[in-house]
Coordinates of C-alpha atoms in Angstrom, one line a residue:
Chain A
X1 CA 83.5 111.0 104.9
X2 CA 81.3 112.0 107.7
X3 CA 83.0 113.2 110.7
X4 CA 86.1 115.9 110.9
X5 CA 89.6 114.1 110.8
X6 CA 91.5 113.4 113.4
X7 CA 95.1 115.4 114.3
X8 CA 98.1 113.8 112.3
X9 CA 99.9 112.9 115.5
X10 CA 96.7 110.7 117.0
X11 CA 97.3 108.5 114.0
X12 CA 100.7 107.5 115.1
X13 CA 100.2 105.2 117.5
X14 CA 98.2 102.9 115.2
X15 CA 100.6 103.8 112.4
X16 CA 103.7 102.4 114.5
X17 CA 101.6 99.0 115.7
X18 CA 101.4 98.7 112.4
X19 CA 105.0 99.0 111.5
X20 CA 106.6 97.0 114.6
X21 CA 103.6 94.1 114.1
X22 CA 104.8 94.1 110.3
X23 CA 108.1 93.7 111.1
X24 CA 107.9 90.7 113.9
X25 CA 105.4 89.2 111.1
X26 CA 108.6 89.5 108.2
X27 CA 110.9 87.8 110.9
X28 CA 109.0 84.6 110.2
X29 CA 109.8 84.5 106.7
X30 CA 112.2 81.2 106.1
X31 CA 111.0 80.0 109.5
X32 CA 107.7 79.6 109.2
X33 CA 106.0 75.7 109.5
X34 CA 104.8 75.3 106.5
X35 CA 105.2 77.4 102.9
X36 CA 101.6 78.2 102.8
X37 CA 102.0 79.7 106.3
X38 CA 105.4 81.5 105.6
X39 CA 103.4 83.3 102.5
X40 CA 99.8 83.6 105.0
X41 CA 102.3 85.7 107.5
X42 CA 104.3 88.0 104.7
X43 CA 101.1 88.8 103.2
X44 CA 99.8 90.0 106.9
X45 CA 103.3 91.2 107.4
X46 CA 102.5 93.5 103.7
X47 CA 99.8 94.6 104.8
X48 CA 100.3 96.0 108.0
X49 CA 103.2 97.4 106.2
X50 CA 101.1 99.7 103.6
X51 CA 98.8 100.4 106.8
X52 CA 101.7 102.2 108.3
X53 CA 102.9 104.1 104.9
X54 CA 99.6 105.2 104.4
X55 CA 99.1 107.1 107.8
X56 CA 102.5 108.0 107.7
X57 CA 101.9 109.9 104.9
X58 CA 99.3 111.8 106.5
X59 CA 102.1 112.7 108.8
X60 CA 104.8 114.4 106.8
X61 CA 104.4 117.9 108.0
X62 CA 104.2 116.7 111.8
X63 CA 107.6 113.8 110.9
X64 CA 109.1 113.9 107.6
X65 CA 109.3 111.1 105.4
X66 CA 108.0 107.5 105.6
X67 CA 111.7 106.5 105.9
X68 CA 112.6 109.4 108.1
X69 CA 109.4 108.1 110.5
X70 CA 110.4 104.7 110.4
X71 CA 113.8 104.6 110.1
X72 CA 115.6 107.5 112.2
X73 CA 113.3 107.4 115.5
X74 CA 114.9 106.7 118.7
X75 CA 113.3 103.7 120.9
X76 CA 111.6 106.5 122.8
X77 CA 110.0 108.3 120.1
X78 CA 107.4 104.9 118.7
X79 CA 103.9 105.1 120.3
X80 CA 103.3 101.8 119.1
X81 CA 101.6 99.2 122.0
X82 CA 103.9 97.2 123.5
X83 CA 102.2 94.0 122.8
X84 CA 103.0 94.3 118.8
X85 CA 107.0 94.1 119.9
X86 CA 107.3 91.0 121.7
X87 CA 108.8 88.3 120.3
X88 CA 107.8 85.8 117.9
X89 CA 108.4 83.2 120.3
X90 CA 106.5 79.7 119.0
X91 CA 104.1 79.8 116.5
X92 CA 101.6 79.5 119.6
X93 CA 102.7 83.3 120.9
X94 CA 102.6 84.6 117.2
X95 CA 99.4 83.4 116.7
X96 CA 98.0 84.1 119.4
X97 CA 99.5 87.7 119.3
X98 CA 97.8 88.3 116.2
X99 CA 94.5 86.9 117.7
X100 CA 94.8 89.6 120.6
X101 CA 95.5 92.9 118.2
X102 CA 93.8 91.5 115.4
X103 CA 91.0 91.3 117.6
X104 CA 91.1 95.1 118.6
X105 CA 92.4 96.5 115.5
X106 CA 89.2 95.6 113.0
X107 CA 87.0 97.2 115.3
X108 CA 88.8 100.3 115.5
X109 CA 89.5 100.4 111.8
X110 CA 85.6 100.6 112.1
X111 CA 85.0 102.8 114.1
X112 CA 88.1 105.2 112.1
X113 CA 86.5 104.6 109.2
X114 CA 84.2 107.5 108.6
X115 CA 87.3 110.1 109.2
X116 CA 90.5 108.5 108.1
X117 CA 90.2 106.9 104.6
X118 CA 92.9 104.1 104.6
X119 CA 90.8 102.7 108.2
X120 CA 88.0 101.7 105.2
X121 CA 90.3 100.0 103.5
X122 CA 92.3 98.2 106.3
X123 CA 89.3 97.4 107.3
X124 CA 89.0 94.6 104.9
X125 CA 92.6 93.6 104.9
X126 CA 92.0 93.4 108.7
X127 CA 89.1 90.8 108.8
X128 CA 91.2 88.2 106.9
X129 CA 94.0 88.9 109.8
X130 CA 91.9 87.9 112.5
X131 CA 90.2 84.5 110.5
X132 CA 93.7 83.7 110.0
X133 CA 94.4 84.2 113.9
X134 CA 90.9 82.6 114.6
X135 CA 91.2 79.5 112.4
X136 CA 94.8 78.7 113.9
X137 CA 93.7 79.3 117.4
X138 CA 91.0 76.5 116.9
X139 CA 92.8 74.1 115.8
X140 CA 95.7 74.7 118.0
X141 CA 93.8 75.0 121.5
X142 CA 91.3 72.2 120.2
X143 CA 94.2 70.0 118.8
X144 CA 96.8 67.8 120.8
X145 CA 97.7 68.3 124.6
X146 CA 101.3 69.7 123.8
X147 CA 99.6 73.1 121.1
X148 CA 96.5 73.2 123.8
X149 CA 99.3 73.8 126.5
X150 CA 101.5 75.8 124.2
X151 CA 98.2 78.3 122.8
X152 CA 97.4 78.6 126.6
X153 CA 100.9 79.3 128.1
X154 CA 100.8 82.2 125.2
X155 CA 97.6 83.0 125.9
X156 CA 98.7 83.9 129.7
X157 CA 102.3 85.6 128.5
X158 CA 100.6 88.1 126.6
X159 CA 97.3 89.1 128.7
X160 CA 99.3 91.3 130.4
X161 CA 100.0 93.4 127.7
X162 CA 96.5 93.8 126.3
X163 CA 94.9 96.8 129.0
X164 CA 96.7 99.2 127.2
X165 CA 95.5 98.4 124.0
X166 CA 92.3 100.3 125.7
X167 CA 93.8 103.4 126.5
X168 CA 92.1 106.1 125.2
X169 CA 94.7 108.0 122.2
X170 CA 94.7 112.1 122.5
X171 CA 93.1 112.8 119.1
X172 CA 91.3 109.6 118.1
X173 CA 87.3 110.2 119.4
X174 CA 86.4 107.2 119.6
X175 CA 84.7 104.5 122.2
X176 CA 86.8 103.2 124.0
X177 CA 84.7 101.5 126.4
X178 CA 82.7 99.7 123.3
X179 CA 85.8 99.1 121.2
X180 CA 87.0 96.8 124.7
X181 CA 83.3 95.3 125.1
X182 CA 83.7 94.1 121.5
X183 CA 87.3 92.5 121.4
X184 CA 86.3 91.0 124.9
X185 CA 83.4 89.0 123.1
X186 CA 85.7 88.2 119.7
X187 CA 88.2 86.4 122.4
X188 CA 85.2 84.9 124.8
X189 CA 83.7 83.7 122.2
X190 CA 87.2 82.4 120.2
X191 CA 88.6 81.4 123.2
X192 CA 85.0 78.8 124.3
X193 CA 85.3 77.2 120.5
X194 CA 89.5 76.6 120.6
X195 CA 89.0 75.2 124.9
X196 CA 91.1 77.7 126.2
X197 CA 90.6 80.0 128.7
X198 CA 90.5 83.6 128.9
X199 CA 93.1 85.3 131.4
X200 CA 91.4 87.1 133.9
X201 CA 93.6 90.0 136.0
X202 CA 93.9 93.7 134.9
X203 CA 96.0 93.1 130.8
X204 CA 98.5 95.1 132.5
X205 CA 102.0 94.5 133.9
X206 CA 102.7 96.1 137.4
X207 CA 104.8 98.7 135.4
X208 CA 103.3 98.9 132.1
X209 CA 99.9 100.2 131.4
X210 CA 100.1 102.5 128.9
X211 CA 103.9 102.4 128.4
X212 CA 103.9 101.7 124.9
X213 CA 102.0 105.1 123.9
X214 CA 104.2 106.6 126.2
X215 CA 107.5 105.9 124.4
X216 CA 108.4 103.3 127.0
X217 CA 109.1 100.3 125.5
X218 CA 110.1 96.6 126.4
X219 CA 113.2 95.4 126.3
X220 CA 112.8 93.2 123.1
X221 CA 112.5 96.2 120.8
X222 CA 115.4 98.0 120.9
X223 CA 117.2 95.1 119.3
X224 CA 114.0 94.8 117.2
X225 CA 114.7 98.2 116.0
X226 CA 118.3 98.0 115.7
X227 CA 117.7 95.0 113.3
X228 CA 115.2 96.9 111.5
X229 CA 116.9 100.5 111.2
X230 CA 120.4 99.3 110.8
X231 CA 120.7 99.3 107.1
X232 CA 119.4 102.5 106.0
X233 CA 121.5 104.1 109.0
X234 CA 124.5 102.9 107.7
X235 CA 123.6 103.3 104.5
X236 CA 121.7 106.6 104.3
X237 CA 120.0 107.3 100.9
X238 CA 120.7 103.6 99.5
X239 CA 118.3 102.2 97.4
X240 CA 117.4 99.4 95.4
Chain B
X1 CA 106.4 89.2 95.1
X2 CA 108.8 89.6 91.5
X3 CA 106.7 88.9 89.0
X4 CA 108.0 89.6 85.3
X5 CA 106.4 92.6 83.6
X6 CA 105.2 93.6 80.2
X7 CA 106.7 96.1 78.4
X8 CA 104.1 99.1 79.0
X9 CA 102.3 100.1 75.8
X10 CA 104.9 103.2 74.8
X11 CA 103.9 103.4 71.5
X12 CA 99.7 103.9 71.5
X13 CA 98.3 103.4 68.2
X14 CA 96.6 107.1 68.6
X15 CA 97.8 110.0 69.9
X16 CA 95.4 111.2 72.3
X17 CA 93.9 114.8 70.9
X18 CA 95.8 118.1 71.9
X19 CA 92.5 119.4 73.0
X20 CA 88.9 119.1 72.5
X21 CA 85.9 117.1 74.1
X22 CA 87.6 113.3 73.1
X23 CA 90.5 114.8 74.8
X24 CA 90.3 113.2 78.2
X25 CA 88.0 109.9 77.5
X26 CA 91.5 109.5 75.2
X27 CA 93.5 109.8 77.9
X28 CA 91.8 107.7 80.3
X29 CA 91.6 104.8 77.7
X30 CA 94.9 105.3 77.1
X31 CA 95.8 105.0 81.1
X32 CA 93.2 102.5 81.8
X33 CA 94.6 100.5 79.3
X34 CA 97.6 99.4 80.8
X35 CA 97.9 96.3 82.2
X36 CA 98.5 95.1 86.1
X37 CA 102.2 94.7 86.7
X38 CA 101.3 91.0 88.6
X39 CA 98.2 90.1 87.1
X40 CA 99.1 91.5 83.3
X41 CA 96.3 89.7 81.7
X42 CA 93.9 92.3 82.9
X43 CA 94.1 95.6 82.6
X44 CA 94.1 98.6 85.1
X45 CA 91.0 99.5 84.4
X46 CA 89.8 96.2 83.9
X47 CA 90.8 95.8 87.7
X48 CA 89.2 98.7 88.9
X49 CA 91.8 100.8 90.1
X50 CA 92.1 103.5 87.9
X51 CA 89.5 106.8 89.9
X52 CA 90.6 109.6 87.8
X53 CA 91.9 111.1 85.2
X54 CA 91.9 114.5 84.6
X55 CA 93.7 117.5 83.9
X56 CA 93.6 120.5 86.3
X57 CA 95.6 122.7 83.7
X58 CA 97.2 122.3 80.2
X59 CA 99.4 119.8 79.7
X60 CA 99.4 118.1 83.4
X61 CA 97.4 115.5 84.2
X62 CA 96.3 114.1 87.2
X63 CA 95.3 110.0 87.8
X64 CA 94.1 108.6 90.4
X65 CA 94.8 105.1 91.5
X66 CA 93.2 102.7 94.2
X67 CA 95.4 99.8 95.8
X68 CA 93.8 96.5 95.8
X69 CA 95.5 95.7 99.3
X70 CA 97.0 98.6 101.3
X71 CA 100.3 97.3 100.9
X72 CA 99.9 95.9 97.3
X73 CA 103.6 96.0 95.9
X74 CA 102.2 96.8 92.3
X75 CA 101.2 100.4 93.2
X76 CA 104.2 102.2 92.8
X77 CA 104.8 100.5 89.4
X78 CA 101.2 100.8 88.3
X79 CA 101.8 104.5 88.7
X80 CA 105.2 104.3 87.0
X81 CA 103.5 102.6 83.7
X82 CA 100.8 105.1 83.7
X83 CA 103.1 107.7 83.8
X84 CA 105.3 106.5 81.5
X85 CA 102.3 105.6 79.0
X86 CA 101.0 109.1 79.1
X87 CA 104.3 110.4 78.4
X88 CA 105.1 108.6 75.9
X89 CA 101.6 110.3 74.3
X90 CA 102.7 113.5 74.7
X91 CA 101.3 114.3 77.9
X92 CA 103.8 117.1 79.2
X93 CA 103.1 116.1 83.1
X94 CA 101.5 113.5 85.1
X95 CA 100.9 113.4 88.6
X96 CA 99.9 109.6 90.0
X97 CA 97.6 110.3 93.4
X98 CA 96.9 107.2 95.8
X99 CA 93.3 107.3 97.1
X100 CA 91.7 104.9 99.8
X101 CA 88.1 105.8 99.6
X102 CA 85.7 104.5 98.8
X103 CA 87.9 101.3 99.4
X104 CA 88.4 99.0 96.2
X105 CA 86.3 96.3 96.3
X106 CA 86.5 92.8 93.9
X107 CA 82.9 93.9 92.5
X108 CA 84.8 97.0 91.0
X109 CA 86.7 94.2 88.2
X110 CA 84.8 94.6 84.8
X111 CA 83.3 91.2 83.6
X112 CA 86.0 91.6 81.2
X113 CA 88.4 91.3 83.6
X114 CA 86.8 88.4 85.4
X115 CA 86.6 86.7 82.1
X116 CA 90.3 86.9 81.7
X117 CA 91.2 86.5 85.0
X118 CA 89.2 82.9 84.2
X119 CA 90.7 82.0 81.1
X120 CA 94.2 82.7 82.9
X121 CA 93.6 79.8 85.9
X122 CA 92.5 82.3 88.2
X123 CA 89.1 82.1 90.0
X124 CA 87.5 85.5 89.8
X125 CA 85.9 86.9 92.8
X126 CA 82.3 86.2 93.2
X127 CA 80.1 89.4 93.1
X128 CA 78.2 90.9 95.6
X129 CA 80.8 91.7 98.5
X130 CA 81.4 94.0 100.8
X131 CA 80.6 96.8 98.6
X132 CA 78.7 99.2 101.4
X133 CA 82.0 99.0 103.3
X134 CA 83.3 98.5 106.6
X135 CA 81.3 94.3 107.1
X136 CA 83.5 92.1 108.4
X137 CA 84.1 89.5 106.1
X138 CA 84.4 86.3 108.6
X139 CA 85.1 83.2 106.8
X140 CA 84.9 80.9 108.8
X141 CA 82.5 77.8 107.7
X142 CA 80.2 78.1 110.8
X143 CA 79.1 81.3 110.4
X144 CA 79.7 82.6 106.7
X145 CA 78.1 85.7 107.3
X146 CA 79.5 87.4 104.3
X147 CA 76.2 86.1 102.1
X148 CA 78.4 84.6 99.7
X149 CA 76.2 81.2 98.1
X150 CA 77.7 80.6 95.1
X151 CA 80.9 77.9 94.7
X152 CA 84.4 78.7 93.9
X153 CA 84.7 77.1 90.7
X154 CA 88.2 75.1 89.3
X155 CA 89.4 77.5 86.6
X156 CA 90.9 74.6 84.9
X157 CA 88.4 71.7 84.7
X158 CA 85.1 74.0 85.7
X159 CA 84.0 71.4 88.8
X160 CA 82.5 73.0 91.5
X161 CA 84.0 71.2 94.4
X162 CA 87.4 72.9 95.7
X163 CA 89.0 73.4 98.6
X164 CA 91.2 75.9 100.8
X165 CA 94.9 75.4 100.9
X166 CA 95.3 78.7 102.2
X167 CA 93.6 82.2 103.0
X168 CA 96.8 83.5 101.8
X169 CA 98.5 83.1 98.2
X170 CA 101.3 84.2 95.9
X171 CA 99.7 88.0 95.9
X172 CA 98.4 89.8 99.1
X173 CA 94.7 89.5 96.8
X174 CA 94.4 85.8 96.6
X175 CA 93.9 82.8 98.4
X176 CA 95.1 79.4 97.2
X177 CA 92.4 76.3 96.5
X178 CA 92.6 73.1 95.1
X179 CA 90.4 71.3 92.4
X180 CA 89.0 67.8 94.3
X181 CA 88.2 66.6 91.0
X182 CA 91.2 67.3 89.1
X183 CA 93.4 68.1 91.8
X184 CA 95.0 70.9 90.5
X185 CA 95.5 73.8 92.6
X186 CA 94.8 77.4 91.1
X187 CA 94.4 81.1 92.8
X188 CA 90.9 82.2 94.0
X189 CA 90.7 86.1 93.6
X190 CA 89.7 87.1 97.2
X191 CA 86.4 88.6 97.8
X192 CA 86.7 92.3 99.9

């Protein structure tokens, strides 16, 4: 521990990426294209998972429970980016997906790691995420003409959504400008090994920089979160 | 992952003292000493996850446990068995804390507990990883940064030539390999 911790609330919107990712990640399970890939994405998926739990711990006082936090919030009320909700899609979007946060979360799990001590930790989890997005991009992009077209098309889909990844959180002190520089060379430098190409315009929608960590959400996740919150509303207080 | 568990050990051969100097080195065998609810070969302290134990007032102690993985399922039945083995010894309350930091790294398993992993058909980590924190581990073959030279051995037939199946395997902390010489595939305890 070196520097002062952060406000509870500034570690919400990387405590709801890692909730919403988790859950897209779980959707693959009895999908995926191959066993050892359906286990490779539930691991991430688990992961991301006790990311969440552990900085919603740190905000009881602010939001109740874990289950309160991540079960009885209205659409409006996540902060998470909105490039964690969209869609599986292929395997082409997921992967690349992963690439793009993976990509941006290690470094800031770096740079958080001095002041919130679950960042350490994820940290490590978080460097075997983005191998796993790294490995699959080069072999996708550098393999046949139809998952070269595919990792590109989903290359493209999600740029848009990556700007507001880079919007500075209230709370989290932090570099923004370096945290970008970085990511920018882990997908340069990804991007010139797999043969794709980087998408150049702004990473943002004409409506939608910074919308996520606003509350505003796309239109995907409200029937993600109706999937995910459904049981324990109708069920309040059920366990296993 | 449901993974079938052992009986935790309710019925300790001693009974940790009341009191007294041995008092606490008693108790933290006694809660070290139970074993990993997937992995029950080794024990928790054998792992490397048990911090703490100690005992703020009379009668309630306080351990401290470190997840392998953020989201390691175990945890909250690690914390269950240690509560119910201290119990069990008489201890009148115990309070199970999660800690992150310093983050649990593979060099904190006891040769002990590499041995055993070994001797159960699963790779132990190598040592020297990671240790000093927050290093990217990047894997991939072109630029192994992580310093790691020695091999991943087969647990079964020794040979030194395996391969990667996949970076992710029937736990959150292992990755699956295969033996080229006898083919077999085994778990490879994940360096972090």
């Amino acid at each position: 521990m070196t520097a002062t911790a952060p406000p509870a609330l500034a570690l919400l919107p990387p405590a709801d990426d890692a909730l919403v990712l988790s859950h897209r990640l779980g959707e693959w399970a009895g999908h995926a294209p191959v066993l050892e890939e359906e286990v490779a994405l539930a691991n991430i998926a688990l992961d991301l998972l006790g990311q969440a739990r552990a900085l919603y711990a740190e905000l009881r006082d602010e939001l109740g429970s874990e289950d309160e936090i991540a079960y009885l919030r209205e659409e409006r009320a996540f902060r998470n980016c909105q490039l964690v909700e969209q869609p599986n899609e292929d395997f082409a979007h997921t992967i690349v997906r992963q690439l793009y946060f993976s990509a941006y979360q290690l470094p800031l799990h770096h740079r958080l790691a001095s002041c919130v001590p679950v960042a350490a930790k994820a940290a490590q989890e978080t460097a075997y995420h983005l191998d796993h997005a790294e490995q699959w991009t080069l072999r996708l992009g550098d393999g046949t003409e139809e998952s070269h077209a595919r990792m590109q098309r989903a290359a493209d889909a999600l740029w848009r959504y990556t700007g507001e990844l880079f919007e500075p959180i209230e709370g989290l002190d932090i570099d923004w400008h370096g945290l970008r520089a970085e990511w920018s060379g882990t997908l340069t430098d990804v991007f010139g090994r797999a043969g794709l190409t980087v998408p150049d315009g702004p990473g943002t929608g004409a409506w939608s920089a910074g919308a996520g960590r606003q509350g505003l959400h796309t239109e995907p996740f409200g029937r993600m979160l109706a999937e995910m919150q459904h049981l324990h509303r109708s069920h309040p207080g059920a366990s296993w | 992952m449901v993974t079938a568990r052992p009986a935790p050990q309710d019925a300790p051969g001693t009974r940790p003292p009341a009191s007294g100097p041995t008092r606490l080195p008693a108790l933290r065998e006694l809660a070290g000493s139970v074993p990993d609810p997937e992995l029950p070969v080794i024990t928790l302290a054998e792992l490397g996850v048990l911090r703490s134990v100690s005992e703020p007032e009379p009668g309630r102690v306080e351990v401290e446990l470190t997840p392998t993985y953020t989201g390691c399922p175990a945890l909250e039945t690690m914390a269950e068995d240690v509560e119910r083995a201290l119990t069990a010894a008489g201890v009148q309350r115990v309070t199970v804390r999660t800690v992150f930091s310093p983050p649990w790294s593979t060099d904190d398993i006891s040769e002990e507990g590499r041995r055993k992993l070994a001797e159960h058909g699963v790779a132990p980590p190598r040592p020297g990883t990671g240790r000093d924190g927050p290093v990217p581990v990047r894997l991939s073959p072109a630029r192994r940064a992580d310093g790691l030279t020695e091999q991943i051995r087969c647990p079964h037939c020794r040979a030194a030539g395996t391969e990667l199946l996949s970076r992710f395997s029937s736990t959150a902390c292992t990755s699956l390999r295969r033996c080229l010489a006898c083919r077999e595939p085994f778990d490879h305890f994940k360096e972090v």
